[in-house]
Short mmCIF file of N, CA, C and O and ligand atoms in Angstrom, two decimals:
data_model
loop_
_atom_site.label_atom_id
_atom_site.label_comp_id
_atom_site.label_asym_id
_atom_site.label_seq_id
_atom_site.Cartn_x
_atom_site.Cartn_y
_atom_site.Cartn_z
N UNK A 216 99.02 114.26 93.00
CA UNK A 216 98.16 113.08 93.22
C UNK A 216 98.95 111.80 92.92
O UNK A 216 98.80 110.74 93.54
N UNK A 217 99.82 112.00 91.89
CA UNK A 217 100.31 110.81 91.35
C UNK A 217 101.38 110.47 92.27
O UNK A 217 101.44 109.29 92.61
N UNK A 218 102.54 111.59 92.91
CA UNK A 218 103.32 111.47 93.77
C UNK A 218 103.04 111.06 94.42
O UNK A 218 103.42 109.91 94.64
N UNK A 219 102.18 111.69 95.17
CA UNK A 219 101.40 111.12 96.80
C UNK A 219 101.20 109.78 96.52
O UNK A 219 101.76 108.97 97.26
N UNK A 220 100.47 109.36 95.53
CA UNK A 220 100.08 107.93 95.37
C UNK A 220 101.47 106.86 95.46
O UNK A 220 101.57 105.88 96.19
N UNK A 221 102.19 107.24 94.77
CA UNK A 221 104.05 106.36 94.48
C UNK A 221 104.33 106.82 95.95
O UNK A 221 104.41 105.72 96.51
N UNK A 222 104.53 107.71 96.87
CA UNK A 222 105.36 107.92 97.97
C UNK A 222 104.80 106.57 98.81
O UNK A 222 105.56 105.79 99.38
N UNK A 223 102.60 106.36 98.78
CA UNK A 223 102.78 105.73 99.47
C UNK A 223 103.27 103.82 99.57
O UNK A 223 103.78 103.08 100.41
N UNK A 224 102.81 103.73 98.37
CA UNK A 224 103.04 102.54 97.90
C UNK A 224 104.70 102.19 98.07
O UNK A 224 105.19 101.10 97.79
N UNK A 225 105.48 103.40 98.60
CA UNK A 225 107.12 103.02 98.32
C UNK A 225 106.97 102.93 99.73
O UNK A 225 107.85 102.22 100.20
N UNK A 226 105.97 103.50 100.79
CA UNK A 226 106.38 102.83 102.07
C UNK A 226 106.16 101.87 102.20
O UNK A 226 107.05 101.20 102.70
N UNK A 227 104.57 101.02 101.75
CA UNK A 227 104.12 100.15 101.97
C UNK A 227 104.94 98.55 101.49
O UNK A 227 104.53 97.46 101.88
N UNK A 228 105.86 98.69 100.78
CA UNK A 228 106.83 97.95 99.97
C UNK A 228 107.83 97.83 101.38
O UNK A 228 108.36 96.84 101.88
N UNK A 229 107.84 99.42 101.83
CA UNK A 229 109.07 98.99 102.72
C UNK A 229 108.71 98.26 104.08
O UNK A 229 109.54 98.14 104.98
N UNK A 230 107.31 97.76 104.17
CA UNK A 230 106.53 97.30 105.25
C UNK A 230 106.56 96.40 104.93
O UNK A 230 106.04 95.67 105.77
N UNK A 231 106.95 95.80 103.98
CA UNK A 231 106.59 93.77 104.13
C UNK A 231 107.17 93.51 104.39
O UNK A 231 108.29 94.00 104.32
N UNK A 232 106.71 92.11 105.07
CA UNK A 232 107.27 90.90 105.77
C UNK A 232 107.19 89.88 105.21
O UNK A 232 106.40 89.85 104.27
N UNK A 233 107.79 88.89 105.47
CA UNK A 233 107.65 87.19 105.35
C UNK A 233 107.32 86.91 106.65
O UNK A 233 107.78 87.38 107.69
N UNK A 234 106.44 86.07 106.45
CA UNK A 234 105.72 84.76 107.65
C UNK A 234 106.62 83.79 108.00
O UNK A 234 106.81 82.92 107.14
N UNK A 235 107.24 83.69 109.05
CA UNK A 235 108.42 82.59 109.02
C UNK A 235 107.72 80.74 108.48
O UNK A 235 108.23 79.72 108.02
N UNK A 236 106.57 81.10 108.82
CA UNK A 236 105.48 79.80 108.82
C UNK A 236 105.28 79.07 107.53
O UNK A 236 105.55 77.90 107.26
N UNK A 237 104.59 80.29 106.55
CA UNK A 237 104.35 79.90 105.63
C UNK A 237 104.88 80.39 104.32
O UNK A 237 104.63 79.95 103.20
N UNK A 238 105.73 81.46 104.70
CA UNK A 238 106.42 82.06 103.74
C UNK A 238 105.97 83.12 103.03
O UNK A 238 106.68 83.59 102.13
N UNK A 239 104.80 83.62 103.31
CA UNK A 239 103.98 84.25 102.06
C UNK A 239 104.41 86.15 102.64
O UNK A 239 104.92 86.51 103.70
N UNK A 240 104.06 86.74 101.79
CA UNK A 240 104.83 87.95 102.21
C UNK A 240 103.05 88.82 102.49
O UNK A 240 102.06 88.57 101.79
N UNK A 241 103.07 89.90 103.74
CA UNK A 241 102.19 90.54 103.73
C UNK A 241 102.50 91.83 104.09
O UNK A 241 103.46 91.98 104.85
N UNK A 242 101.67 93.10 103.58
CA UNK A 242 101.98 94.40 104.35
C UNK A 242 101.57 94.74 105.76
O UNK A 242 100.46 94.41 106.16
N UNK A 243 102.49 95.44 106.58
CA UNK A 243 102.11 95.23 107.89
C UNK A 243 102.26 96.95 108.31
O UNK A 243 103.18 97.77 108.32
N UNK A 244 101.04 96.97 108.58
CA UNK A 244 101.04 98.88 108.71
C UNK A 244 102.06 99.64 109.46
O UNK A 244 102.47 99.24 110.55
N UNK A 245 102.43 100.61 108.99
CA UNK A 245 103.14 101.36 109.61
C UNK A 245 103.26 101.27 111.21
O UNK A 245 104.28 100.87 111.76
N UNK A 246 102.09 101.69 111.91
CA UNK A 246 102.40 101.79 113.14
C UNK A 246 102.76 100.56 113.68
O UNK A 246 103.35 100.56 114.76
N UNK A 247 102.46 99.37 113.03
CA UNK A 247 102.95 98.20 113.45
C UNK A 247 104.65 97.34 113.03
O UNK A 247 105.02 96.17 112.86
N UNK A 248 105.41 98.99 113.02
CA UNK A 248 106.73 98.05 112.38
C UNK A 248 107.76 97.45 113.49
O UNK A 248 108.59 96.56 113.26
N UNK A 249 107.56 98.06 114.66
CA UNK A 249 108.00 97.37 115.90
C UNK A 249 107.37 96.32 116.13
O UNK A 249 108.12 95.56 116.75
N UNK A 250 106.45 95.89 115.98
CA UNK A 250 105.78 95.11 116.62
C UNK A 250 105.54 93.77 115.85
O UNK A 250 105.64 93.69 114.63
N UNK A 251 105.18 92.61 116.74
CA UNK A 251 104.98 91.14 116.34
C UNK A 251 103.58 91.56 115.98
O UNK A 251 102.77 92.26 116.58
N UNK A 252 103.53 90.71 114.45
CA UNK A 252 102.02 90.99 113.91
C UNK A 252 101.53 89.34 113.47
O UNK A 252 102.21 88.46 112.94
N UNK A 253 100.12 89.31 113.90
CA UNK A 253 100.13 88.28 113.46
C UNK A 253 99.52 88.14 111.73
O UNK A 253 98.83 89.03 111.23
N UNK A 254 100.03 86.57 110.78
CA UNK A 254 100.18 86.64 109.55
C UNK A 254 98.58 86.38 109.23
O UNK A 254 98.02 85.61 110.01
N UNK A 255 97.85 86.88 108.29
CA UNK A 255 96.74 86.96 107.83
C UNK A 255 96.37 86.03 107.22
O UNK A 255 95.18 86.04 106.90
N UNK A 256 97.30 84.72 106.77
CA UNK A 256 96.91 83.68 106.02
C UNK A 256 96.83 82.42 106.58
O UNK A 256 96.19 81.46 106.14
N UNK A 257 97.73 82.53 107.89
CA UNK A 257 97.83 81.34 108.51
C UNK A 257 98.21 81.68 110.00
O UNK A 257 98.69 80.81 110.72
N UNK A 258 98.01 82.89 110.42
CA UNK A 258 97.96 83.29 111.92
C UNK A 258 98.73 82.95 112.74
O UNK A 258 98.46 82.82 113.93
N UNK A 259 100.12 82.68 112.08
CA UNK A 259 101.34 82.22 113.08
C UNK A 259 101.66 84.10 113.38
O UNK A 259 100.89 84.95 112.93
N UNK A 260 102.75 84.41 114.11
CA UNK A 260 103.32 85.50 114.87
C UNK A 260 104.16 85.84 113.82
O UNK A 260 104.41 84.81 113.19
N UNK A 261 104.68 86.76 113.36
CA UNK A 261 105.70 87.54 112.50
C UNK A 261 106.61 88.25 113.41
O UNK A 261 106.17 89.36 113.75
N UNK A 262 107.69 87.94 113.87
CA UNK A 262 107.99 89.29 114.61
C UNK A 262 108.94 90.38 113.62
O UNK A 262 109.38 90.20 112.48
N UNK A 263 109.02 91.16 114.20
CA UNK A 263 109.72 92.50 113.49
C UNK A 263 111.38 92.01 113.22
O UNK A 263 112.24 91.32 113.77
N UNK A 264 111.15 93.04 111.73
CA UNK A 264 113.15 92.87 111.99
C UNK A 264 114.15 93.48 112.36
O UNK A 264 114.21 94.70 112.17
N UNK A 265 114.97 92.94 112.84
CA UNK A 265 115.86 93.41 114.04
C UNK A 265 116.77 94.42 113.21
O UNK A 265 117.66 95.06 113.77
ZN1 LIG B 365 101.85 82.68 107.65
#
């Protein structure tokens, strides 16, 4: 339980982004790591990193 719990939180770490906009960092789900997401605080575009 406890593993499972740390495995996922070590992906979700490896899912953030910075907002080029505003700077603020958010998690951006898995299936969305290709992809331009938009930022939840201020709704500019994030795109993925290269
Ligand atoms: Zn933003």
């Amino acid at each position: 339980m406890i593993l499972t719990l740390g495995f996922a939180v070590g992906r979700m770490l490896h899912l953030k982004r910075t907002c080029p906009k505003c700077k603020r960092h958010q998690v951006v789900p898995h299936e969305k790591k290709h992809q331009t997401v938009r930022c939840k605080y201020c709704k500019a575009d994030i795109p993925p990193k290269k």
